[in-house]
mmCIF file of C-alpha atoms in Angstrom:
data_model
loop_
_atom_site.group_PDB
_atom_site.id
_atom_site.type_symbol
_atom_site.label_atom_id
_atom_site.label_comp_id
_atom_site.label_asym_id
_atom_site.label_seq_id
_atom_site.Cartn_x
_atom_site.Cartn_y
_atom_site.Cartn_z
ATOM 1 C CA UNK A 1 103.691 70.687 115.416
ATOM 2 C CA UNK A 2 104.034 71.360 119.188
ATOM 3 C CA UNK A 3 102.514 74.732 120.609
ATOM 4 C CA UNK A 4 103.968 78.520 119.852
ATOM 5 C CA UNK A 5 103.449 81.308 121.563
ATOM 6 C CA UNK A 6 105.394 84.310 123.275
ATOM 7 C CA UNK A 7 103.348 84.598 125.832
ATOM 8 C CA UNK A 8 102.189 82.121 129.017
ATOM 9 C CA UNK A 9 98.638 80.265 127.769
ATOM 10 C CA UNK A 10 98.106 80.758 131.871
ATOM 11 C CA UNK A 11 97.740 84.645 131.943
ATOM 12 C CA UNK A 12 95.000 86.901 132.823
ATOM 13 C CA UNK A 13 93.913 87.167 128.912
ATOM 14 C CA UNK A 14 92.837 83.112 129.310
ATOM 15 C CA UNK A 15 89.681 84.823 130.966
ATOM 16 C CA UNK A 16 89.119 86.473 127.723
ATOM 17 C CA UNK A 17 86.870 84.940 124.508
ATOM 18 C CA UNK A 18 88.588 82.832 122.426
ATOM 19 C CA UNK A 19 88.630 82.597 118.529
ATOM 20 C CA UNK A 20 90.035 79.918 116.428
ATOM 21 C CA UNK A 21 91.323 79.817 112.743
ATOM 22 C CA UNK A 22 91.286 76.993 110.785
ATOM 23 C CA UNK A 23 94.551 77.266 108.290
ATOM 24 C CA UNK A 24 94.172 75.544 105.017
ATOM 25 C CA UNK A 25 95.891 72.555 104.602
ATOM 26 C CA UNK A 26 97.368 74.021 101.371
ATOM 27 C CA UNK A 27 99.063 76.984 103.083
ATOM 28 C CA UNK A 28 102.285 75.751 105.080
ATOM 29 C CA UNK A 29 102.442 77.575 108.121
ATOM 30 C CA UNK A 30 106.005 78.642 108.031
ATOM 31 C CA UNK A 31 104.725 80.731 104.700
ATOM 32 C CA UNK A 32 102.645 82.524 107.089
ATOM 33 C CA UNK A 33 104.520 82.753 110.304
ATOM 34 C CA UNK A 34 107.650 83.374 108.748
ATOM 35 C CA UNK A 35 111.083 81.040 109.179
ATOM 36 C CA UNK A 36 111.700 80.916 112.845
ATOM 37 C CA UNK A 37 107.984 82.734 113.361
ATOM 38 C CA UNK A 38 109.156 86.062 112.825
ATOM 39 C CA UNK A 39 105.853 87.147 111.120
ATOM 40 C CA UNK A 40 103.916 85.627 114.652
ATOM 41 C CA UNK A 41 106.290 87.942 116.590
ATOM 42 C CA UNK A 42 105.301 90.739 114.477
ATOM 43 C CA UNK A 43 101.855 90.562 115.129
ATOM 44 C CA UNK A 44 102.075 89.836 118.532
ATOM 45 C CA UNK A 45 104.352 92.697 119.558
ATOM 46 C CA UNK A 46 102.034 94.842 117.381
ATOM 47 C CA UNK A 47 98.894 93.219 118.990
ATOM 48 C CA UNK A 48 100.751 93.224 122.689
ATOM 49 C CA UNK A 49 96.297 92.755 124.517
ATOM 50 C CA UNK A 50 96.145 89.233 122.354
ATOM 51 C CA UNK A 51 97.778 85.987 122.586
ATOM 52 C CA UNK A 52 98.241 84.375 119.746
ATOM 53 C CA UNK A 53 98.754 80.293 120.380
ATOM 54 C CA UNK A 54 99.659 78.133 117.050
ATOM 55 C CA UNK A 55 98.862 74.459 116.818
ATOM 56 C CA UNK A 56 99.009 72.313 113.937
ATOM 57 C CA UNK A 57 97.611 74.450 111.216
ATOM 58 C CA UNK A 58 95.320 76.161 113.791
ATOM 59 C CA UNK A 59 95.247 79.678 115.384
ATOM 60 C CA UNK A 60 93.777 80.140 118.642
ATOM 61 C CA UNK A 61 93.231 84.124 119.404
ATOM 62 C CA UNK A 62 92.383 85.702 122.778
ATOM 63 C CA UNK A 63 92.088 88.707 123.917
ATOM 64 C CA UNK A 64 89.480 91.501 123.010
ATOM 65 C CA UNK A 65 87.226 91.550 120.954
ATOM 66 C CA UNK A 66 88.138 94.295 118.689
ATOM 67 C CA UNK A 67 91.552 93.390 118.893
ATOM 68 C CA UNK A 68 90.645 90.115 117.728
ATOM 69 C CA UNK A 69 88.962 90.714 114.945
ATOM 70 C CA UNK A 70 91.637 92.951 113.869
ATOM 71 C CA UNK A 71 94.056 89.942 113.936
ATOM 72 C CA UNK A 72 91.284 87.986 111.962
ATOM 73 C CA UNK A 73 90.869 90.533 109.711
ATOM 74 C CA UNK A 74 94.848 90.690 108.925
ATOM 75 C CA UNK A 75 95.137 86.954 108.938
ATOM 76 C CA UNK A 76 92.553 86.763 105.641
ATOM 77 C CA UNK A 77 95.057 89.464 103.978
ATOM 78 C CA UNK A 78 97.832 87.393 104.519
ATOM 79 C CA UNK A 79 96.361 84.779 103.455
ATOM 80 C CA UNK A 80 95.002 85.933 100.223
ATOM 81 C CA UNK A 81 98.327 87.262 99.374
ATOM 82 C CA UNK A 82 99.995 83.838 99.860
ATOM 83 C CA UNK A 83 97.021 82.425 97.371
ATOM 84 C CA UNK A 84 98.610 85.390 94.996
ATOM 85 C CA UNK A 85 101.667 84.389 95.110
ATOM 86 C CA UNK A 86 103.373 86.428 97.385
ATOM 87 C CA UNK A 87 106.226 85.807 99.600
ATOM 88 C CA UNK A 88 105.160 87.349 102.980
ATOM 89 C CA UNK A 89 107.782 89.741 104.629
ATOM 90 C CA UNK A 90 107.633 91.586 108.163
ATOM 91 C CA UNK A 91 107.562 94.882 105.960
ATOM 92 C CA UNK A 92 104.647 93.924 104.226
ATOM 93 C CA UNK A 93 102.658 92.538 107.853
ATOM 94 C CA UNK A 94 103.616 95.810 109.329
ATOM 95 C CA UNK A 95 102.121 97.669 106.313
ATOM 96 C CA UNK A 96 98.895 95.506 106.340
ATOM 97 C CA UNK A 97 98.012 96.078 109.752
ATOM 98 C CA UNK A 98 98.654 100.093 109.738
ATOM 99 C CA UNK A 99 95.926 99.754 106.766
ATOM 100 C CA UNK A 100 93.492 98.190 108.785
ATOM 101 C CA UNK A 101 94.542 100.286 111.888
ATOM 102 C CA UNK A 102 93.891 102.846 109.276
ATOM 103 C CA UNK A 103 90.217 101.282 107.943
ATOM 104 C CA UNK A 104 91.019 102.380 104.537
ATOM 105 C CA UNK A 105 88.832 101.698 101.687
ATOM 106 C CA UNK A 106 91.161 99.509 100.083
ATOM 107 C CA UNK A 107 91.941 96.284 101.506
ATOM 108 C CA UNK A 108 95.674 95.865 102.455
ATOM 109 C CA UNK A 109 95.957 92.557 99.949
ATOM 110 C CA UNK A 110 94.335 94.467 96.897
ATOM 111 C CA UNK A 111 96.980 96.938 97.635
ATOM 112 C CA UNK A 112 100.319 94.601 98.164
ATOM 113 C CA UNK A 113 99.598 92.127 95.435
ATOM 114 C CA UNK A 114 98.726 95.078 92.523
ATOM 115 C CA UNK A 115 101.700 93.982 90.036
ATOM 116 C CA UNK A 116 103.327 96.659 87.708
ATOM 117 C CA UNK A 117 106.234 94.912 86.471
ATOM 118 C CA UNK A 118 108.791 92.157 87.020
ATOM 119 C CA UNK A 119 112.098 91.685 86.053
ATOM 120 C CA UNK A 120 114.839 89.151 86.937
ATOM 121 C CA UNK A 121 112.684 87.395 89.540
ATOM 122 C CA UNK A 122 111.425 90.850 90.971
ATOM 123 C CA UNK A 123 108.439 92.111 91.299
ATOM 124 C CA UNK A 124 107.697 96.268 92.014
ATOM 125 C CA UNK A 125 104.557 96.609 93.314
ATOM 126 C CA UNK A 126 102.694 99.601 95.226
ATOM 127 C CA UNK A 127 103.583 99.778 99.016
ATOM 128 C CA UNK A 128 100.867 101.951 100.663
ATOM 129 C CA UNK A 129 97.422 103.154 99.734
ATOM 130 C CA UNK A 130 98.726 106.366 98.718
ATOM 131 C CA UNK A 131 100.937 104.893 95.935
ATOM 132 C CA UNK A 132 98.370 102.619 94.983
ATOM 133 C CA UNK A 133 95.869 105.549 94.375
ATOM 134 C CA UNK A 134 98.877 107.404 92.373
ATOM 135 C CA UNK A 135 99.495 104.408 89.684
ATOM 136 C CA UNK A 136 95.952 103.900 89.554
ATOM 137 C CA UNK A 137 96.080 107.904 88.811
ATOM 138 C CA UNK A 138 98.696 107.309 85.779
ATOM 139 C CA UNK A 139 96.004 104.594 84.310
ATOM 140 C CA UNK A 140 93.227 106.767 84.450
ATOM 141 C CA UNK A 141 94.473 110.451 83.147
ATOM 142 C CA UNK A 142 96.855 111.386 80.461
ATOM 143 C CA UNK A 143 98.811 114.092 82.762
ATOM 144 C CA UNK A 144 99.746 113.276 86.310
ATOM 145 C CA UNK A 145 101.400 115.329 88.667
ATOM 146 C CA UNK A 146 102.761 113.153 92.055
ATOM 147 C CA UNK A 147 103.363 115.705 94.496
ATOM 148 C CA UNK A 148 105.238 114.708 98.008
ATOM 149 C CA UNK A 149 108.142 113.980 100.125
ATOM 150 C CA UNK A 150 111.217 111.981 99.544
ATOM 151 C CA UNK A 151 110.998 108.374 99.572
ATOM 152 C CA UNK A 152 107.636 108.041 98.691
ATOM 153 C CA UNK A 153 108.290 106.501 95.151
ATOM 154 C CA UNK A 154 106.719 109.186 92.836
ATOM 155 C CA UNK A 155 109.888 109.023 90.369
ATOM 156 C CA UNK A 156 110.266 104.797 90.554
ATOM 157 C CA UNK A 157 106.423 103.786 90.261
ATOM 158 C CA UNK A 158 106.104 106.529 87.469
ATOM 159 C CA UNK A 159 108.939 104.840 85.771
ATOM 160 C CA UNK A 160 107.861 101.251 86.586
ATOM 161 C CA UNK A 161 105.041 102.199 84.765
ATOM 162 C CA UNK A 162 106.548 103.478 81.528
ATOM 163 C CA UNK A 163 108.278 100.526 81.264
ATOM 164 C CA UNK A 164 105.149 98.588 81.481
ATOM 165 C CA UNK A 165 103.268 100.588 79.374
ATOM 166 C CA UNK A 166 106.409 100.030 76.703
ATOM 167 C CA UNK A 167 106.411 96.445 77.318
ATOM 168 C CA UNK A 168 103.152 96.446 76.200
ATOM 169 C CA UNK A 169 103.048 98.458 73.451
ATOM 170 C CA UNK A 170 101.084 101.491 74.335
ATOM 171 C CA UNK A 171 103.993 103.590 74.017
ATOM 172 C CA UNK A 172 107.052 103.225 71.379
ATOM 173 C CA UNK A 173 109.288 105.201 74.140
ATOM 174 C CA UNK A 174 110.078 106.048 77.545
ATOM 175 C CA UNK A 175 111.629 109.967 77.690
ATOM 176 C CA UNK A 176 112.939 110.800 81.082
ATOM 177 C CA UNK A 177 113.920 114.249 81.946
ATOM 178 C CA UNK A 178 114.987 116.555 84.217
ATOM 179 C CA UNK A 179 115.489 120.320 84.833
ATOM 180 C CA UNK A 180 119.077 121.115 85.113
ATOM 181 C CA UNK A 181 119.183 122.839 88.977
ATOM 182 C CA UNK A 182 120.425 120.549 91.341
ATOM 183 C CA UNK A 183 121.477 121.434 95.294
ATOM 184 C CA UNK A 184 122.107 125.174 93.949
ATOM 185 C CA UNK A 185 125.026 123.455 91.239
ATOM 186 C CA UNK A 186 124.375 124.732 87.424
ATOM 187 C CA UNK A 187 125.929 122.349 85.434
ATOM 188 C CA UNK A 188 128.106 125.099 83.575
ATOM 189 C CA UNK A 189 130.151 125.841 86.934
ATOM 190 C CA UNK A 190 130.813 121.422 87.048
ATOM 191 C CA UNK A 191 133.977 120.258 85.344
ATOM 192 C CA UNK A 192 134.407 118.194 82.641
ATOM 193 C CA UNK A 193 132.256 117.949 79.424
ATOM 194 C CA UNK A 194 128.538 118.542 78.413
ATOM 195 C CA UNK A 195 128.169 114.487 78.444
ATOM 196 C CA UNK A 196 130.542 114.126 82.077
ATOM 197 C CA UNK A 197 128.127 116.972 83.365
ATOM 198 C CA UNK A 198 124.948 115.713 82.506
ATOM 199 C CA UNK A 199 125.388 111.674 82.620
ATOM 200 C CA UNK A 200 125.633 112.258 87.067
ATOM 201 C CA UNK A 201 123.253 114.349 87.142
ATOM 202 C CA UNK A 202 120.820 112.034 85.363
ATOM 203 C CA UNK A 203 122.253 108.647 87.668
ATOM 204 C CA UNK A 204 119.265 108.569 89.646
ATOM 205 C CA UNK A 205 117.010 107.715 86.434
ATOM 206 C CA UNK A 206 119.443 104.688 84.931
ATOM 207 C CA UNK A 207 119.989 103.143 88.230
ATOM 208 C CA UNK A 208 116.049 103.022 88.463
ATOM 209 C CA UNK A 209 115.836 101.709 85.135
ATOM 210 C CA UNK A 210 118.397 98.960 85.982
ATOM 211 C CA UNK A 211 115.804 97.384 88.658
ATOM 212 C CA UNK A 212 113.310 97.381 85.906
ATOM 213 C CA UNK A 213 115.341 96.242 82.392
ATOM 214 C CA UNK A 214 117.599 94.088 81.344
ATOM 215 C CA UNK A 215 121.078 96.594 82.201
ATOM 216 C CA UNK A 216 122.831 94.634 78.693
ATOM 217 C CA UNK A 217 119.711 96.093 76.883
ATOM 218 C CA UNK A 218 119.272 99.323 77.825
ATOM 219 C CA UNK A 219 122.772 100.583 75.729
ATOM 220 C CA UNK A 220 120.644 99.615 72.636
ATOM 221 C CA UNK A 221 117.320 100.943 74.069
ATOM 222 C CA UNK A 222 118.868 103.995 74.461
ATOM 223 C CA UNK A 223 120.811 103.874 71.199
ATOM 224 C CA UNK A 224 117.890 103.584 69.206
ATOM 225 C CA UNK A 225 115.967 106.425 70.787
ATOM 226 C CA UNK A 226 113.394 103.802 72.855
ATOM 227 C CA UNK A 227 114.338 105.502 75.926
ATOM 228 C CA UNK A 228 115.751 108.509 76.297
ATOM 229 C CA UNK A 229 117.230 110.519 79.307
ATOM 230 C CA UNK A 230 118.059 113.898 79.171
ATOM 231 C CA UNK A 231 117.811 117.500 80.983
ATOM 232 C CA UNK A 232 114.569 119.649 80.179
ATOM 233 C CA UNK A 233 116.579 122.257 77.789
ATOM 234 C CA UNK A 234 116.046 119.397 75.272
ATOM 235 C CA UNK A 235 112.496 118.828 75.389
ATOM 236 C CA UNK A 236 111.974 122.764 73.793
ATOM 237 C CA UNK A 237 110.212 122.808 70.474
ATOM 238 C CA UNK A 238 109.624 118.908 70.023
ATOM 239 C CA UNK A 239 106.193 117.497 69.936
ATOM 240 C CA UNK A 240 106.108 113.928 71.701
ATOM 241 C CA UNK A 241 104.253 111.753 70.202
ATOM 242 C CA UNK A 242 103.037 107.543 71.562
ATOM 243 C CA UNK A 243 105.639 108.143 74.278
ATOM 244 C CA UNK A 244 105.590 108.146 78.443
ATOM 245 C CA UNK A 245 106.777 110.967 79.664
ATOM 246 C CA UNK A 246 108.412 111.895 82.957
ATOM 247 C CA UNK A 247 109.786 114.870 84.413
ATOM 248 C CA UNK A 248 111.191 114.729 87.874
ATOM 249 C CA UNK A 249 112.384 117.154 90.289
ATOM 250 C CA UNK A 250 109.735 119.224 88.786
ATOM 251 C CA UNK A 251 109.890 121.507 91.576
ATOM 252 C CA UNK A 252 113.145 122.912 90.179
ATOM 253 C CA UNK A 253 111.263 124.240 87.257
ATOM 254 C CA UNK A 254 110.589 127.788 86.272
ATOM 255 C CA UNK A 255 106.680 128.205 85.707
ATOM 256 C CA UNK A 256 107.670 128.891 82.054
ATOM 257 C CA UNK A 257 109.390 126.009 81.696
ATOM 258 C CA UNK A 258 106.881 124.054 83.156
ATOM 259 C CA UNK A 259 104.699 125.100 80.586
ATOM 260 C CA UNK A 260 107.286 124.242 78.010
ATOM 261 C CA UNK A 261 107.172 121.057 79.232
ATOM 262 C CA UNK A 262 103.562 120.331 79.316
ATOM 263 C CA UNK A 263 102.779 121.539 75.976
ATOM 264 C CA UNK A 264 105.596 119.109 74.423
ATOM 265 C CA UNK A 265 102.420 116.763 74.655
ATOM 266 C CA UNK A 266 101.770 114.406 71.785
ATOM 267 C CA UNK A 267 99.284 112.366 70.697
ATOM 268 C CA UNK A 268 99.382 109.178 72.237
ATOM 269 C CA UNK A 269 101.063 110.054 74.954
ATOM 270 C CA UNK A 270 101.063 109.829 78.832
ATOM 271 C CA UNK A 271 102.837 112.517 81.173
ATOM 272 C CA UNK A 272 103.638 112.079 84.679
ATOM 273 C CA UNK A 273 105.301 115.090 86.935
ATOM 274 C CA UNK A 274 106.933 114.288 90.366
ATOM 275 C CA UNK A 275 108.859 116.620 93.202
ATOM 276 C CA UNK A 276 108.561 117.613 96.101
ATOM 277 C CA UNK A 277 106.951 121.111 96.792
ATOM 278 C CA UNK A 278 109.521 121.280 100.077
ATOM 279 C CA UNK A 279 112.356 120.740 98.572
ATOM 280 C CA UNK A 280 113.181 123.771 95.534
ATOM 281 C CA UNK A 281 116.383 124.624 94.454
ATOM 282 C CA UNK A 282 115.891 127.381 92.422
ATOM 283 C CA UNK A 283 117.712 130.899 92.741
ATOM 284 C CA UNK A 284 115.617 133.575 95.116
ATOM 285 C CA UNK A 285 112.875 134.714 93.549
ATOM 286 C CA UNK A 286 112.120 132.216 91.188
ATOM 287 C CA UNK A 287 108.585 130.559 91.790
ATOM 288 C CA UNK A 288 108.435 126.642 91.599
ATOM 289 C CA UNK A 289 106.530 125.548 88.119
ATOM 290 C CA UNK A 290 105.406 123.114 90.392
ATOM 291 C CA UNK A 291 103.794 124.918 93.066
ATOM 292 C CA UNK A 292 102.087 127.166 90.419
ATOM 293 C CA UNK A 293 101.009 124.697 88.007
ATOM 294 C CA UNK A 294 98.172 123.542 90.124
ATOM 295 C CA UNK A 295 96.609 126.995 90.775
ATOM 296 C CA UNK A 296 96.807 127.004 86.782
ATOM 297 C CA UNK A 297 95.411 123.293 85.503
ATOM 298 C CA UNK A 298 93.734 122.378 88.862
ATOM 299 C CA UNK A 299 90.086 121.911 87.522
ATOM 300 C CA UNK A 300 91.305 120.733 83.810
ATOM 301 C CA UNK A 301 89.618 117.273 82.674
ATOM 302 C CA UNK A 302 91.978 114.355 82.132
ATOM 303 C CA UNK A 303 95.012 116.126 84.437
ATOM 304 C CA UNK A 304 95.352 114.678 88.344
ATOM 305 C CA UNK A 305 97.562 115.489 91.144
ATOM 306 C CA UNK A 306 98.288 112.766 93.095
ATOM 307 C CA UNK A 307 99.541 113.796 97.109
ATOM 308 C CA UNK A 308 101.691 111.792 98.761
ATOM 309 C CA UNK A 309 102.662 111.863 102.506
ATOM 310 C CA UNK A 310 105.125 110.868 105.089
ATOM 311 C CA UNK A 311 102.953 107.781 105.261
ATOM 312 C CA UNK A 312 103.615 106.356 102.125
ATOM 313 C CA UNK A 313 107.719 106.438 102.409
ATOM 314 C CA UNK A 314 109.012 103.471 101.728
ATOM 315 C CA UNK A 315 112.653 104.157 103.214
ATOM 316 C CA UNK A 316 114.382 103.938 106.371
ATOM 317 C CA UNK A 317 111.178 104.049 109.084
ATOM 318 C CA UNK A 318 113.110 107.224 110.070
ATOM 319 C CA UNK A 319 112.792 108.968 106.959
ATOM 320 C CA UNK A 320 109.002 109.245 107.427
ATOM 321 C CA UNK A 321 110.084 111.126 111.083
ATOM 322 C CA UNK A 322 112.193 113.200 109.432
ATOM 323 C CA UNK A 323 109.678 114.164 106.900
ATOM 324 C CA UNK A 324 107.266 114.943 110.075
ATOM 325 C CA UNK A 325 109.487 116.395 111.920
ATOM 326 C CA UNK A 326 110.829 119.073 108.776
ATOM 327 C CA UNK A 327 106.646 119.574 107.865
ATOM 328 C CA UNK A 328 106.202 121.208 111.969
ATOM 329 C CA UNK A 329 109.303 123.070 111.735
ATOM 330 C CA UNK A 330 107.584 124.550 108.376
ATOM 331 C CA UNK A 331 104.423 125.245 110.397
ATOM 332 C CA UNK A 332 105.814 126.638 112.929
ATOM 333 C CA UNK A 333 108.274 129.509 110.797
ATOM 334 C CA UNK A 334 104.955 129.997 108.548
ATOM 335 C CA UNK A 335 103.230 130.969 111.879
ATOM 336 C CA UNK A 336 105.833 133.145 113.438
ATOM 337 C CA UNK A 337 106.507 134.813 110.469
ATOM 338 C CA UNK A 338 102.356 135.269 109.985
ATOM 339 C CA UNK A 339 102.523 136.634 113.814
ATOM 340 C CA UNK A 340 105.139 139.152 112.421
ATOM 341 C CA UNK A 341 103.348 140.425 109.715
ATOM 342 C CA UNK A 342 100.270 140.815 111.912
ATOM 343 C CA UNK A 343 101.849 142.840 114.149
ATOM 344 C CA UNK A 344 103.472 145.192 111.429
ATOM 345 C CA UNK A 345 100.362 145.322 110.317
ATOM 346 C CA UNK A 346 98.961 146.953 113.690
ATOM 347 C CA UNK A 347 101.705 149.070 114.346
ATOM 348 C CA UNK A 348 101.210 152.909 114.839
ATOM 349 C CA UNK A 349 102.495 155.229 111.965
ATOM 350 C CA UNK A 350 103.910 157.475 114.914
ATOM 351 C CA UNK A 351 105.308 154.451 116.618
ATOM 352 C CA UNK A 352 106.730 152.740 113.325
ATOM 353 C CA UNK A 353 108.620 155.878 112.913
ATOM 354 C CA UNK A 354 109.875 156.018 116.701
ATOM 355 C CA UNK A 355 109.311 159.195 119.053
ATOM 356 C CA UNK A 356 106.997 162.331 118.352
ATOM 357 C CA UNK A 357 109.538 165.226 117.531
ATOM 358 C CA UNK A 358 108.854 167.766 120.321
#
């Protein structure tokens, strides 16, 4: 294999220590460099103070030190997600080294190789800490709320796991729901019928559920009551028993319908809540279930909220920006409008009401 690199062996770095890797002979090196070494140029552009010089199966790394043994560091990852199984993608080597970048506690291949479910030759897995934390959440407590911005996954991974948890037999269904407020649109003012109304509205939950099922069973699943999917009007007065349960867009619940909800709890059962705290639809007024649940169920055993941030979207890289950039506006109208009040609250009687009288 002749010699790769981006950059010129003779540069100033030479000077530097150098470290070698030894790559096993099982592992072929375009698995780990990528077709065309796209992964190398990955790391390199993210790692611009080290050169990175391939031979054979062998790594030489210079540059230093820290930076170094970061590269070291993200080279055992990748390596002991390749031993997993795992196809190696630039997505996943930028996600590995903002982990270590990050030192979180959980190491970036215990994170990228935790398996939920498969289906036709795919496998959904957690992309970030923060969603690994949250499905680890839905194993561990019976009620989960995942709180956070679009495009983090709350609504997918929740379902993901329902469907494992069905495959498996812990639950006998999958019920998927959703309050009926969308984008300031009440389905009464929408043409057509109940079933034309509803069946858009609800989209977002079968086209998930086609990633994760068979799409020829899920007619029959849904015929026979396995899964259902419908708005949160239904769920009233039912108890619901050995099934998953998810509500999404939970921030476009009333606080009494969030209770509803909750207390539709069976025995056997497993409820996850997702939304997005930022992002309520309801008419003015009207308090989000979801922002007022927590103050309520907060400290209650077996219940967990789950917070995700802009770092664990798993969109466009510019949805995370947008996210950031939406969260300072926030701050910055919650501050003037503070700086308001404040000053009302200083305000003279006699100047409040304008001049003396003479």
């Amino acid at each position: 294999m002749t010699e790769l690199s981006a950059r010129d062996a003779q540069s100033p770095s030479s000077r530097l220590p150098t470290h070698s890797i030894t790559i096993p002979p099982s592992v072929p090196m375009v698995a780990l460099l990528g077709p065309g070494d796209q992964l190398l140029v990955t790391i390199e552009r993210e790692f611009p103070a080290v050169d990175v010089h391939v031979r054979g199966n062998e790594l030489t790394l210079r540059g230093r030190s820290a930076d170094v043994a970061t590269v070291e560091r993200l080279v055992d990852e990748l390596l002991e997600m390749l031993d997993a199984g795992q196809l190696l993608t630039k997505d996943a080597v930028e996600r590995s080294i903002a982990m270590l970048r990050a030192r979180t506690a959980e190491r970036p291949a215990d994170v990228l190789t935790l398996n939920i479910v498969s289906n036709r030759g795919r496998t959904i897995r957690p992309k970030t800490v923060g969603q690994k934390r949250y499905v680890e959440a839905i194993d561990l407590h019976t009620v989960v709320f995942g709180i956070g911005p679009a495009g983090t996954g709350k609504t997918y991974l929740a379902m993901a796991k329902a469907v494992a948890a069905l495959q498996s037999k812990r639950v006998n269904r999958i019920i998927l729901t959703r309050p009926a407020v969308e984008a300031g649109e009440r389905l009464g003012f929408l043409p057509g019928t109940l079933s034309d109304k509803i069946d858009p509205y609800l989209r977002p939950l079968y086209d998930a559920l086609h990633d994760m099922v068979d799409p020829d069973s899920i007619p029959r699943l849904i015929a026979s009551g396995t899964i259902e999917v419908a708005p949160l009007a239904y769920m009233r007065g039912r108890s619901l028993n050995d099934a998953f349960i998810i509500l999404d867009e939970a921030q476009n619940t009333s606080a009494e319908q969030m209770k509803m909800f909750l207390t539709r709890l069976g025995f056997g059962s497993k409820m996850v809540v997702t939304g997005d705290v930022t992002q309520v639809d309801l008419p003015s007024g009207t308090r989000s279930g979801l922002r007022h649940v927590r103050e309520i169920l907060g400290d209650l055993e077996d219940i967990h909220f789950a917070e995700l941030t802009s770092q664990d979207v798993v969109r466009h890289k510019l949805v995370s920006a947008i996210v950031d950039a939406y969260a300072r506006a926030d701050a910055r109208e919650a501050g003037a409008r503070a700086d308001e009040e404040a000053r009302g609250r200083h305000t003279p009687r006699h100047a409040a009401r304008g001049a003396n009288p003479r």
